[in-house]
XYZ file of C-alpha atoms in Angstrom:
759
model
C 33.234 -12.294 -22.589
C 34.747 -10.243 -25.358
C 33.398 -7.456 -27.521
C 35.794 -5.441 -29.691
C 33.370 -2.546 -30.114
C 32.822 -2.331 -26.342
C 36.548 -2.121 -25.643
C 37.184 0.324 -28.499
C 34.341 2.598 -27.426
C 35.207 2.824 -23.740
C 38.945 3.096 -24.326
C 38.226 6.081 -26.544
C 36.022 7.645 -23.836
C 38.849 7.176 -21.292
C 36.389 6.055 -18.613
C 39.359 4.798 -16.565
C 43.080 5.664 -16.726
C 45.180 3.448 -19.015
C 46.954 1.845 -16.051
C 43.576 0.670 -14.655
C 42.162 -0.684 -17.922
C 43.298 -4.288 -17.481
C 42.011 -4.444 -13.896
C 38.725 -2.878 -15.049
C 38.203 -5.456 -17.824
C 39.314 -8.385 -15.668
C 36.783 -7.558 -12.973
C 34.010 -7.101 -15.568
C 34.530 -10.753 -16.534
C 34.337 -12.033 -12.933
C 31.036 -13.145 -11.338
C 29.287 -10.589 -9.163
C 29.318 -11.252 -5.384
C 26.062 -11.737 -3.507
C 24.958 -8.643 -1.631
C 21.996 -8.013 0.622
C 20.786 -5.452 3.095
C 18.656 -5.629 6.220
C 15.276 -4.170 5.291
C 12.090 -3.197 7.081
C 11.746 -1.064 10.181
C 15.026 0.043 11.733
C 14.547 -1.843 15.025
C 14.005 -5.174 13.231
C 16.949 -4.518 10.895
C 19.287 -3.778 13.801
C 18.217 -6.929 15.659
C 18.775 -9.114 12.596
C 22.128 -7.465 11.939
C 23.297 -8.303 15.455
C 21.984 -11.844 15.012
C 24.032 -12.300 11.829
C 27.204 -11.106 13.525
C 26.835 -13.044 16.783
C 25.036 -16.251 15.762
C 26.030 -16.957 12.168
C 29.244 -15.226 11.089
C 31.138 -16.433 14.161
C 30.382 -20.074 13.257
C 31.426 -19.913 9.594
C 34.760 -21.480 8.700
C 37.395 -19.782 6.550
C 38.175 -23.067 4.813
C 35.844 -25.716 3.404
C 37.297 -28.947 1.925
C 40.624 -27.272 1.373
C 39.024 -24.264 -0.361
C 39.657 -20.853 1.191
C 36.324 -19.133 1.799
C 35.828 -15.498 2.655
C 33.048 -15.146 5.244
C 30.348 -12.512 4.688
C 31.513 -8.962 5.412
C 29.654 -5.722 6.007
C 29.741 -3.231 3.151
C 31.857 -0.436 4.677
C 30.061 2.549 3.138
C 26.459 1.503 3.943
C 25.057 3.356 6.999
C 25.055 1.450 10.299
C 26.582 -1.616 8.632
C 23.153 -2.879 7.524
C 24.396 -4.243 4.178
C 26.519 -7.345 3.568
C 28.525 -8.936 0.784
C 29.802 -12.474 0.361
C 31.152 -14.583 -2.460
C 30.604 -18.270 -1.729
C 30.067 -20.978 -4.312
C 26.913 -23.088 -4.381
C 29.007 -26.177 -3.625
C 30.107 -24.677 -0.305
C 26.514 -23.715 0.566
C 25.411 -27.313 -0.066
C 28.314 -29.139 1.602
C 29.063 -27.117 4.724
C 26.294 -27.342 7.367
C 27.124 -23.924 8.879
C 26.939 -22.156 5.524
C 23.816 -24.134 4.682
C 22.200 -22.991 7.943
C 23.156 -19.378 7.207
C 21.748 -19.697 3.702
C 18.436 -21.040 5.064
C 18.256 -18.091 7.432
C 18.762 -15.673 4.517
C 16.121 -17.425 2.399
C 13.434 -17.324 5.093
C 14.111 -13.703 6.069
C 14.147 -12.664 2.401
C 10.787 -14.325 1.755
C 9.113 -12.377 4.546
C 10.811 -9.107 3.584
C 13.343 -8.605 6.372
C 16.269 -9.053 3.972
C 16.527 -7.604 0.465
C 18.796 -9.204 -2.135
C 20.062 -6.129 -3.927
C 23.169 -5.204 -5.882
C 25.450 -2.988 -3.811
C 25.568 -0.049 -6.249
C 21.778 -0.146 -6.529
C 21.589 0.836 -2.856
C 23.322 4.172 -3.505
C 20.652 6.438 -5.108
C 18.144 6.268 -2.201
C 20.941 7.049 0.248
C 22.010 10.143 -1.701
C 18.397 11.305 -1.948
C 18.452 11.893 1.851
C 14.742 11.271 2.508
C 13.091 12.476 5.735
C 9.667 11.424 7.125
C 8.009 14.708 6.104
C 9.267 14.681 2.515
C 7.091 14.253 -0.556
C 9.029 11.719 -2.600
C 8.654 10.293 -6.095
C 10.323 7.263 -7.678
C 9.734 7.832 -11.398
C 10.869 4.446 -12.776
C 10.385 2.321 -9.691
C 10.016 -1.361 -10.713
C 11.069 -3.899 -9.562
C 11.046 -1.993 -6.276
C 14.270 -2.490 -4.317
C 15.033 1.237 -4.278
C 11.376 1.998 -3.554
C 11.601 -0.185 -0.451
C 14.674 1.766 0.656
C 12.819 5.038 0.212
C 9.894 3.713 2.260
C 12.267 2.716 5.039
C 13.743 6.226 5.060
C 10.256 7.728 5.126
C 9.449 5.586 8.185
C 12.663 6.398 10.049
C 11.542 7.915 13.372
C 12.367 11.640 13.621
C 14.324 13.059 16.522
C 11.078 14.122 18.232
C 8.396 11.655 17.071
C 4.800 12.621 17.731
C 3.204 10.097 20.095
C -0.252 11.064 18.866
C 0.443 10.233 15.208
C 3.400 7.965 14.445
C 2.361 7.669 10.780
C 4.832 9.681 8.643
C 3.219 12.797 7.148
C 5.220 12.433 3.932
C 4.431 10.634 0.701
C 6.108 8.180 -1.645
C 4.679 8.014 -5.144
C 6.221 5.027 -6.953
C 5.615 4.975 -10.699
C 6.495 2.630 -13.532
C 5.395 2.611 -17.160
C 5.231 -1.187 -17.401
C 1.861 -2.473 -16.209
C 3.099 -5.979 -15.327
C 6.140 -4.700 -13.457
C 3.973 -2.478 -11.266
C 2.539 -5.631 -9.687
C 6.065 -6.729 -8.787
C 6.623 -3.252 -7.412
C 3.496 -3.521 -5.251
C 4.616 -6.922 -3.951
C 8.055 -5.554 -3.019
C 6.714 -2.447 -1.298
C 4.102 -4.476 0.635
C 6.939 -5.906 2.717
C 7.013 -2.583 4.552
C 3.352 -1.601 4.971
C 2.966 2.143 4.631
C -0.084 4.443 4.653
C 2.152 6.918 2.788
C 2.508 4.903 -0.441
C 0.983 5.420 -3.889
C 1.765 3.334 -6.999
C 0.939 4.626 -10.483
C 1.362 3.172 -13.986
C 2.337 6.072 -16.262
C 4.964 7.126 -18.780
C 7.432 9.043 -16.599
C 8.474 11.357 -19.441
C 4.944 12.813 -19.653
C 3.857 12.334 -16.050
C 0.628 14.327 -15.550
C -0.150 17.020 -13.026
C -1.577 15.685 -9.767
C -3.750 17.920 -7.626
C -3.862 18.006 -3.818
C -5.549 20.194 -1.255
C -3.943 23.630 -1.002
C -2.969 22.990 2.633
C -0.470 20.345 1.501
C 1.341 22.830 -0.756
C 1.671 25.721 1.659
C -1.834 27.147 1.216
C -4.885 27.363 3.446
C -7.190 24.432 4.023
C -10.386 24.660 2.034
C -8.870 27.056 -0.524
C -9.083 24.743 -3.516
C -6.307 22.557 -4.910
C -2.736 23.025 -6.037
C -0.295 21.001 -8.071
C 1.590 18.338 -6.136
C 5.316 19.147 -6.179
C 7.963 16.955 -4.595
C 10.867 17.439 -2.189
C 12.800 14.443 -3.516
C 12.653 12.620 -6.861
C 14.555 9.513 -7.902
C 15.176 9.082 -11.657
C 16.706 5.643 -12.034
C 15.980 5.675 -15.753
C 15.858 2.855 -18.342
C 19.360 2.377 -19.742
C 21.530 0.074 -21.853
C 22.693 -1.642 -18.647
C 26.284 -2.347 -19.627
C 27.299 -1.709 -16.024
C 25.599 -5.043 -15.219
C 27.851 -7.175 -17.454
C 28.960 -9.218 -14.441
C 25.474 -10.624 -13.883
C 23.972 -10.230 -17.387
C 26.487 -12.102 -19.501
C 24.348 -11.845 -22.645
C 25.268 -8.160 -22.959
C 28.770 -9.194 -24.060
C 27.374 -10.628 -27.298
C 24.763 -8.018 -28.169
C 26.364 -4.792 -26.915
C 26.422 -1.906 -29.382
C 26.483 1.879 -29.265
C 22.952 2.004 -30.653
C 21.424 0.987 -27.314
C 22.758 3.948 -25.386
C 22.378 6.396 -28.256
C 18.746 5.417 -28.747
C 17.848 5.896 -25.079
C 19.405 9.336 -24.668
C 16.299 11.269 -25.724
C 13.942 9.324 -23.434
C 16.330 9.640 -20.493
C 16.564 13.388 -21.017
C 12.786 13.812 -21.146
C 12.338 11.829 -17.921
C 14.935 13.925 -16.108
C 13.440 17.174 -17.408
C 9.992 16.078 -16.274
C 11.359 15.312 -12.807
C 13.008 18.732 -12.609
C 9.687 20.425 -13.383
C 7.912 18.411 -10.683
C 10.398 19.471 -7.984
C 9.917 22.075 -5.273
C 12.438 24.904 -4.887
C 15.134 23.623 -2.558
C 14.391 20.026 -3.581
C 16.688 17.334 -4.903
C 16.663 15.001 -7.912
C 18.952 11.971 -8.096
C 19.581 10.771 -11.658
C 21.131 7.308 -11.983
C 21.812 4.543 -14.504
C 23.554 1.186 -14.451
C 25.372 2.211 -17.633
C 28.965 3.318 -18.218
C 28.068 5.307 -21.347
C 28.561 9.115 -21.055
C 25.854 9.639 -23.703
C 23.359 8.175 -21.190
C 24.966 9.865 -18.210
C 26.885 13.147 -18.337
C 25.313 14.128 -21.684
C 21.800 13.784 -20.237
C 22.675 15.750 -17.107
C 24.382 18.545 -19.049
C 21.482 18.840 -21.514
C 18.959 18.988 -18.654
C 20.939 21.715 -16.879
C 21.125 23.715 -20.116
C 17.402 23.418 -20.759
C 15.963 24.241 -17.315
C 17.265 27.068 -15.101
C 17.577 27.236 -11.309
C 19.370 23.851 -11.052
C 22.928 22.985 -10.047
C 24.879 19.779 -9.568
C 25.399 19.114 -5.868
C 28.853 17.916 -4.773
C 28.866 14.294 -3.599
C 32.535 13.782 -2.711
C 31.840 14.060 1.032
C 28.839 11.705 0.968
C 29.492 8.111 2.089
C 33.248 8.687 2.626
C 34.105 4.954 2.600
C 32.734 4.602 -0.940
C 35.333 4.542 -3.702
C 34.211 6.509 -6.720
C 35.461 8.450 -9.738
C 34.318 11.922 -10.847
C 32.067 12.410 -13.850
C 33.567 12.863 -17.309
C 33.963 16.355 -18.746
C 34.537 15.241 -22.330
C 33.472 12.293 -24.464
C 33.092 11.405 -28.139
C 29.823 9.884 -29.415
C 30.142 7.078 -31.955
C 27.799 5.617 -34.563
C 27.513 2.995 -37.288
C 26.780 4.932 -40.473
C 26.065 3.946 -44.065
C 25.152 0.387 -43.196
C 28.776 -0.376 -42.332
C 29.803 -2.240 -39.186
C 32.656 0.168 -38.609
C 32.378 2.268 -35.461
C 32.937 5.933 -36.312
C 33.644 8.599 -33.698
C 32.580 12.221 -34.178
C 34.189 14.869 -31.935
C 31.501 17.439 -32.851
C 27.859 17.385 -33.822
C 28.649 19.272 -37.021
C 31.037 16.531 -38.163
C 28.352 13.954 -37.526
C 25.753 15.852 -39.568
C 28.221 16.323 -42.429
C 28.897 12.566 -42.531
C 25.215 11.600 -42.865
C 24.068 10.153 -46.166
C 20.580 9.739 -47.581
C 20.455 6.196 -46.194
C 21.145 7.403 -42.661
C 17.597 8.319 -41.723
C 18.178 8.212 -37.947
C 19.191 11.643 -36.717
C 20.630 12.172 -33.257
C 20.534 15.418 -31.283
C 23.278 17.841 -30.383
C 22.606 17.189 -26.690
C 24.582 13.932 -26.985
C 27.828 15.893 -27.298
C 29.688 17.653 -24.463
C 28.415 21.190 -23.760
C 30.379 23.987 -25.350
C 28.536 26.997 -23.904
C 29.856 28.644 -20.723
C 32.844 26.310 -20.779
C 32.898 22.809 -19.371
C 33.774 24.137 -15.915
C 30.430 25.951 -15.786
C 28.453 22.696 -15.561
C 30.658 20.999 -12.927
C 30.111 17.541 -14.442
C 32.963 16.241 -12.308
C 30.506 16.431 -9.400
C 28.758 13.404 -10.876
C 29.722 10.019 -9.453
C 30.990 7.001 -11.383
C 31.335 3.568 -9.771
C 33.543 1.006 -11.532
C 33.673 -2.771 -10.836
C 37.383 -2.925 -10.007
C 37.189 -0.280 -7.273
C 35.293 -2.374 -4.671
C 34.088 -5.516 -6.457
C 30.691 -4.159 -7.599
C 28.802 -3.474 -10.798
C 29.148 -0.265 -12.794
C 26.956 2.718 -11.940
C 26.456 6.447 -12.520
C 24.815 8.977 -10.183
C 24.210 12.712 -10.355
C 22.524 14.809 -7.669
C 20.700 17.898 -8.952
C 19.364 20.551 -6.590
C 16.866 23.293 -7.334
C 17.793 26.675 -5.934
C 15.222 28.197 -3.658
C 15.918 31.585 -5.272
C 17.475 32.200 -8.654
C 20.222 34.613 -7.710
C 22.993 33.169 -9.861
C 23.723 35.633 -12.690
C 24.836 32.950 -15.127
C 21.507 31.148 -14.785
C 19.693 34.125 -16.302
C 21.529 33.502 -19.560
C 20.147 30.007 -19.941
C 17.216 29.385 -22.239
C 14.753 26.907 -20.782
C 12.866 24.708 -23.204
C 9.731 25.113 -21.055
C 8.546 27.178 -18.084
C 9.519 26.003 -14.638
C 6.028 24.923 -13.542
C 4.606 22.126 -15.649
C 1.178 23.694 -15.369
C 2.589 26.429 -17.549
C 3.654 24.015 -20.252
C 2.709 25.561 -23.633
C -0.105 23.656 -25.269
C 1.831 23.731 -28.529
C 4.662 21.739 -26.999
C 4.573 18.196 -28.355
C 6.011 15.220 -26.518
C 6.781 12.049 -28.396
C 5.472 8.787 -26.969
C 8.167 6.223 -27.622
C 5.942 3.174 -27.988
C 2.927 4.827 -29.506
C 4.656 6.714 -32.296
C 2.276 9.668 -31.934
C 2.531 13.221 -30.687
C 0.675 14.029 -27.480
C 0.249 17.507 -26.095
C 1.562 17.724 -22.551
C -1.488 19.751 -21.566
C -3.798 17.052 -22.926
C -2.430 14.554 -20.417
C -1.523 16.853 -17.561
C -4.590 18.996 -17.224
C -7.571 16.664 -17.501
C -10.090 17.430 -14.761
C -11.232 14.840 -12.246
C -14.638 14.381 -13.863
C -13.292 14.147 -17.386
C -13.250 17.951 -17.803
C -10.354 19.371 -19.786
C -8.714 22.231 -17.964
C -8.214 25.333 -20.072
C -5.009 27.332 -19.698
C -5.374 30.937 -18.616
C -3.596 33.871 -20.158
C -0.491 33.273 -18.088
C -0.460 29.584 -18.917
C -1.745 28.346 -15.562
C -4.506 25.784 -15.861
C -7.956 26.561 -14.527
C -9.736 23.605 -12.993
C -13.407 23.659 -12.117
C -13.909 23.824 -8.337
C -14.574 20.570 -6.533
C -17.365 20.105 -4.048
C -16.122 19.648 -0.523
C -16.438 16.111 0.792
C -19.443 15.379 2.977
C -18.156 13.609 6.085
C -21.519 11.942 6.571
C -21.245 10.137 3.257
C -18.795 7.729 1.718
C -16.306 9.734 -0.305
C -15.441 8.623 -3.815
C -13.143 10.312 -6.322
C -15.026 11.564 -9.343
C -14.831 9.540 -12.528
C -16.003 6.101 -13.536
C -14.272 2.831 -12.993
C -11.782 1.836 -15.683
C -13.124 -0.478 -18.363
C -9.883 -2.020 -19.485
C -8.868 0.834 -21.762
C -5.162 0.628 -22.428
C -3.089 3.788 -22.485
C -0.280 3.824 -25.000
C 3.138 3.340 -23.445
C 1.969 1.615 -20.276
C 2.105 -1.974 -21.507
C -1.194 -3.145 -20.028
C -4.864 -2.411 -19.517
C -6.117 -0.595 -16.439
C -8.814 -2.533 -14.571
C -8.379 -1.419 -10.978
C -11.208 -0.987 -8.473
C -12.203 2.485 -7.224
C -11.308 3.961 -3.837
C -14.125 4.753 -1.400
C -13.411 6.415 1.947
C -15.657 5.412 4.840
C -17.043 8.074 7.185
C -15.924 7.700 10.829
C -19.515 6.996 11.892
C -19.844 4.010 9.540
C -21.084 1.039 11.653
C -18.280 -1.192 10.420
C -15.614 1.398 11.275
C -17.110 2.149 14.695
C -17.337 -1.512 15.660
C -13.813 -2.215 14.406
C -12.465 0.636 16.522
C -14.309 -0.692 19.557
C -13.634 -4.416 19.165
C -9.953 -3.956 18.261
C -9.423 -1.592 21.205
C -8.166 1.385 19.190
C -7.740 4.812 20.803
C -9.572 7.949 19.557
C -6.473 9.520 17.967
C -6.462 6.816 15.295
C -7.075 8.488 11.875
C -10.265 6.562 11.130
C -11.285 9.178 8.537
C -8.502 7.768 6.341
C -9.935 4.246 6.110
C -11.140 3.213 2.667
C -12.347 0.153 0.754
C -11.689 -1.015 -2.798
C -14.628 -2.622 -4.549
C -17.248 -1.470 -7.070
C -20.019 -1.285 -4.454
C -17.989 0.780 -1.995
C -19.020 -1.465 0.902
C -16.569 -2.853 3.500
C -16.704 -6.471 2.323
C -13.323 -8.056 3.070
C -10.561 -5.495 3.662
C -10.111 -1.998 5.055
C -7.146 0.112 3.933
C -5.453 3.065 5.625
C -3.736 6.139 4.178
C -2.289 9.287 5.638
C -3.760 12.732 4.972
C -1.861 13.632 1.828
C -2.500 10.274 0.137
C -6.180 10.774 0.932
C -5.986 14.200 -0.693
C -4.448 12.725 -3.853
C -7.220 10.115 -4.110
C -10.042 12.602 -3.546
C -8.736 15.294 -5.891
C -7.790 13.161 -8.908
C -9.543 10.703 -11.185
C -7.797 7.437 -10.331
C -8.249 6.268 -13.940
C -6.417 9.289 -15.320
C -3.412 8.859 -13.033
C -3.671 5.054 -13.349
C -3.529 4.561 -9.593
C -2.624 0.906 -8.979
C -2.632 0.930 -5.179
C -2.576 3.329 -2.257
C -1.955 3.074 1.474
C -1.779 -0.288 3.176
C -4.233 -3.056 4.001
C -4.918 -2.888 7.719
C -8.039 -4.856 8.717
C -9.314 -8.052 7.066
C -12.397 -10.139 7.710
C -11.734 -13.379 9.533
C -13.755 -15.752 7.377
C -13.225 -18.716 9.699
C -15.329 -16.958 12.312
C -18.264 -16.392 10.005
C -20.062 -19.660 10.535
C -19.394 -19.689 14.275
C -21.016 -16.304 14.793
C -23.552 -16.455 11.997
C -26.600 -16.674 14.232
C -25.515 -13.694 16.293
C -24.465 -11.519 13.367
C -27.352 -12.037 10.958
C -30.858 -10.734 11.230
C -34.074 -12.530 10.384
C -33.612 -11.867 6.675
C -30.214 -13.535 6.626
C -28.368 -10.266 6.074
C -25.276 -9.325 7.998
C -25.963 -7.050 10.914
C -23.674 -4.513 12.579
C -22.049 -7.212 14.646
C -20.438 -8.658 11.528
C -17.589 -6.162 11.852
C -16.480 -7.989 14.999
C -15.062 -10.593 12.627
C -12.453 -8.130 11.336
C -8.928 -8.674 12.576
C -5.649 -6.788 12.351
C -3.514 -7.985 9.456
C -0.087 -9.083 10.668
C 1.676 -6.897 8.073
C -0.367 -3.897 9.221
C 0.211 -4.420 12.935
C 3.300 -2.131 13.083
C 1.115 0.674 11.720
C -1.854 0.215 14.049
C -0.030 -0.968 17.202
C 0.736 2.581 18.507
C -3.038 3.223 18.447
C -4.042 0.126 20.442
C -4.979 0.673 24.083
C -1.941 -0.548 26.077
C -4.070 -2.211 28.755
C -5.660 -4.513 26.146
C -2.325 -5.900 24.905
C -1.673 -9.300 26.506
C 1.698 -10.266 27.989
C 3.184 -13.607 26.946
C 6.489 -15.465 27.189
C 8.741 -17.785 25.170
C 6.828 -20.882 26.255
C 3.638 -19.372 24.856
C 5.415 -18.438 21.607
C 6.811 -21.960 21.304
C 3.339 -23.483 21.688
C 1.892 -21.118 19.081
C 4.609 -22.045 16.604
C 4.500 -25.812 17.203
C 0.728 -26.184 16.773
C -1.683 -24.534 14.365
C -4.607 -24.245 16.812
C -3.448 -24.930 20.388
C -6.232 -25.230 22.970
C -6.488 -22.419 25.494
C -6.285 -24.911 28.368
C -2.963 -26.274 27.063
C -1.022 -23.125 27.953
C 0.767 -22.517 31.214
C -0.384 -20.023 33.824
C -0.858 -17.087 34.004
C -1.444 -16.929 30.238
C -3.992 -19.758 30.317
C -6.387 -17.889 32.613
C -5.839 -14.588 30.799
C -6.629 -15.986 27.347
C -9.565 -18.061 28.584
C -11.250 -14.954 29.968
C -10.836 -13.037 26.695
C -13.793 -12.926 24.285
C -13.532 -14.460 20.840
C -11.886 -12.273 18.238
C -8.589 -10.578 17.468
C -6.057 -9.899 20.225
C -2.454 -8.702 20.356
C 0.308 -10.446 22.299
C 3.478 -8.752 23.521
C 6.591 -10.860 24.147
C 9.364 -9.096 26.109
C 13.066 -9.839 25.751
C 13.749 -13.261 27.196
C 16.388 -15.964 27.099
C 16.091 -19.522 28.338
C 17.398 -22.962 27.474
C 15.043 -23.296 24.527
C 15.376 -19.947 22.821
C 16.534 -16.348 22.804
C 14.280 -13.393 22.082
C 16.561 -10.362 21.805
C 13.886 -7.685 21.408
C 10.270 -6.996 22.228
C 7.939 -8.792 19.836
C 4.287 -7.999 19.055
C 2.066 -10.521 17.239
C -1.660 -10.813 16.411
C -3.736 -13.863 17.357
C -7.310 -14.988 16.755
C -9.225 -16.592 19.612
C -12.118 -18.910 18.938
C -14.229 -20.512 21.673
C -11.599 -23.032 22.833
C -8.377 -22.412 20.869
C -6.179 -19.648 19.487
C -4.201 -19.193 16.283
C -1.092 -17.148 15.542
C -2.122 -14.948 12.594
C 1.084 -14.870 10.543
C 1.788 -16.973 7.455
C 3.813 -20.199 7.414
C 7.002 -18.645 6.050
C 6.939 -15.927 8.686
C 6.462 -18.582 11.380
C 9.458 -20.557 10.128
C 11.630 -17.431 9.949
C 10.594 -16.425 13.475
C 11.289 -19.940 14.753
C 14.790 -19.956 13.256
C 15.474 -16.511 14.675
C 14.327 -17.274 18.229
C 14.798 -21.028 18.698
C 17.617 -21.724 16.245
C 15.565 -24.276 14.305
C 12.241 -24.600 12.528
C 9.863 -26.004 15.152
C 6.701 -25.264 13.168
C 4.442 -28.024 11.881
C 5.537 -27.330 8.313
C 9.202 -27.226 9.347
C 9.018 -30.539 11.191
C 7.255 -32.139 8.232
C 9.949 -30.874 5.878
C 12.729 -32.133 8.145
C 11.018 -35.517 8.408
C 10.739 -35.748 4.626
C 14.392 -34.858 4.230
C 15.423 -37.540 6.730
C 13.275 -40.062 4.910
C 14.888 -39.045 1.625
C 18.376 -39.411 3.086
C 17.451 -42.837 4.465
C 16.019 -43.867 1.096
C 19.130 -42.627 -0.692
C 21.344 -44.499 1.773
C 19.318 -47.693 1.323
C 19.537 -47.326 -2.438
C 23.292 -46.897 -2.163
C 23.605 -50.080 -0.060
C 21.473 -52.039 -2.531
C 23.508 -50.707 -5.422
C 26.755 -51.685 -3.692
C 25.409 -55.202 -2.986
C 24.300 -55.570 -6.596
C 27.747 -54.442 -7.699
C 29.365 -57.060 -5.453
C 27.083 -59.763 -6.922
C 28.082 -58.687 -10.415
C 31.782 -58.806 -9.512
C 31.390 -62.287 -7.951
C 29.478 -63.500 -10.986
C 32.179 -62.155 -13.271
C 34.828 -63.951 -11.175
C 32.869 -67.222 -11.358
C 32.472 -66.830 -15.108
C 36.180 -66.166 -15.517
C 37.054 -69.261 -13.395
C 34.680 -71.390 -15.500
C 36.347 -70.171 -18.677
C 39.748 -71.032 -17.228
C 38.528 -74.550 -16.411
C 37.238 -75.007 -19.945
C 40.538 -73.804 -21.380
C 42.475 -76.215 -19.148
C 40.227 -79.099 -20.182
């Protein structure tokens, strides 16, 4: 854990005062503590947080086998105490039964998405973005998705006066990543909190194209064409050298060099500039890295502020007051290896660097890597940036800057600035070339940003604003598809994968499948059934129905999903219950063997989508149940209806086959403790019912309510573990007996030898 160039470089930058240097380096070499936060909807997170404090933390010992152990503690700066940190060795987790039980709880809740293992400093950018349910939000470099999940949670935070008629947030979260494979991880992470407000795209963030939406979503009148989608909040957690993660990525110690940060500066700047052009007046951009390097941090922010007017750095000193931080740097000195030598050379000015270049030094860096000299360093207020160092509160290293776009440009000094492009990206000059890092070719911004939905190239007008051919209004009597053909595996440069996604087809409200689903699942008329869509080449509701909100629908209908590389949208809500197919085949098929309208009765509510659809279910159709019923559903896969106690037995027996929703109120008895109201989906066949959540979710629920895993899978696992312990014990006994026999034999042999010697 040593690197002379690392120490030389950061000592020269004076990232910390001299008296803190030793503490800074010592903490960089220490392992990173485990941190996690309570995820999901706020009610569930609060319940789990109380459970941790009352059921688990109180039972954990401060000493295990003579070793002093610090119990888990809440992170003081995280809102509502919903984040925790602990530093316990694996030996303690394996030896101590209380810690082992707590660890099992964390594992189960993490697997079902109620807990997110996330580095503490990584939780900061979404908090500083200050997302509200009505905001249009973008996460430009979103994978693997921990911050995206935080943004979704903020989007789903109930407002002060929630609308009972439409609890779905009106806002939008567009999560983008340039790596095709990592977008699938992003989708998996975000699926833990099902949201009709989510879009995931696979594009190069530095040249993110224009997306069109109905004019009504951008302050215009409905039916008056489309406008460019601009955002209220944008998160730019950009690719970086990552030397702030030394505590968990030990390999960086060996390979660290200034070239990593220097080489990323240009890409980071382009991503931030693109975000600034996609922002509404009055909006906010949060720029962050897990790097300590000012060339990746303050230099990028200063260059972006110089290039695009109307922006200022927002002060962050009053945000999260319990968080220890340091202000951004106002001066720094870039360094390079020149002339093939391994000697690190520092250059106080760009001119000195240029003068030192030789013919062999073909890599030229830009002046934006140096501190700004125009308007004086005070004019850019770089000290408003935030630096987090490991020795301040036992975390990783991190950098954050909050940029805000003025609603009206009334600052006189801003008029002096020369922007490198107009404010609106639709006015981007067609002569402006943007370099694709991986492709090595120049691409005109207009070529990517202004392609029409049907493959038509939009031509810029005299004032630079793109003209797009008018789109035909959607016919509500027909299934609505975005224009453009399905992708054929064509790979776009810079995305790291081919695009082979299925199209999006919205179903009209009078579709027989939709109508029967609404009826059979007891959904009220205010449900936004016009936002249901399917994803398959035929456009028929075969297996799954998805739900979006209005603005996501507008994005899908007004853009070619191939052009914006739309990976997923909305959330899966209804799925076909295949197990019921054979049982109802005769009733649901006509004489030709084709599925009739009754086939939609086999659709059920997906457990992950239940929080979304539950407010739209008729209250009188929701069945009341108790802890005894929940226990029976967890202990057996398909308990018979007649096996339940009254009054639930009569109630469930009288229900028709199909999907139903059970409501469990708060209850505590000898067997378990349910601390909050619980709503779960079931499927009823002719004689039995099934709890429609997966095995891991059942085990997590069992541990939460009954203190142990009472599920079939849990009992089988416990039985196997007992058998293993018994086998290990028996093996130990046999081994000890064999050892005794060997010792006795050795004693006999030694006595025989003594007898021979005596003879």
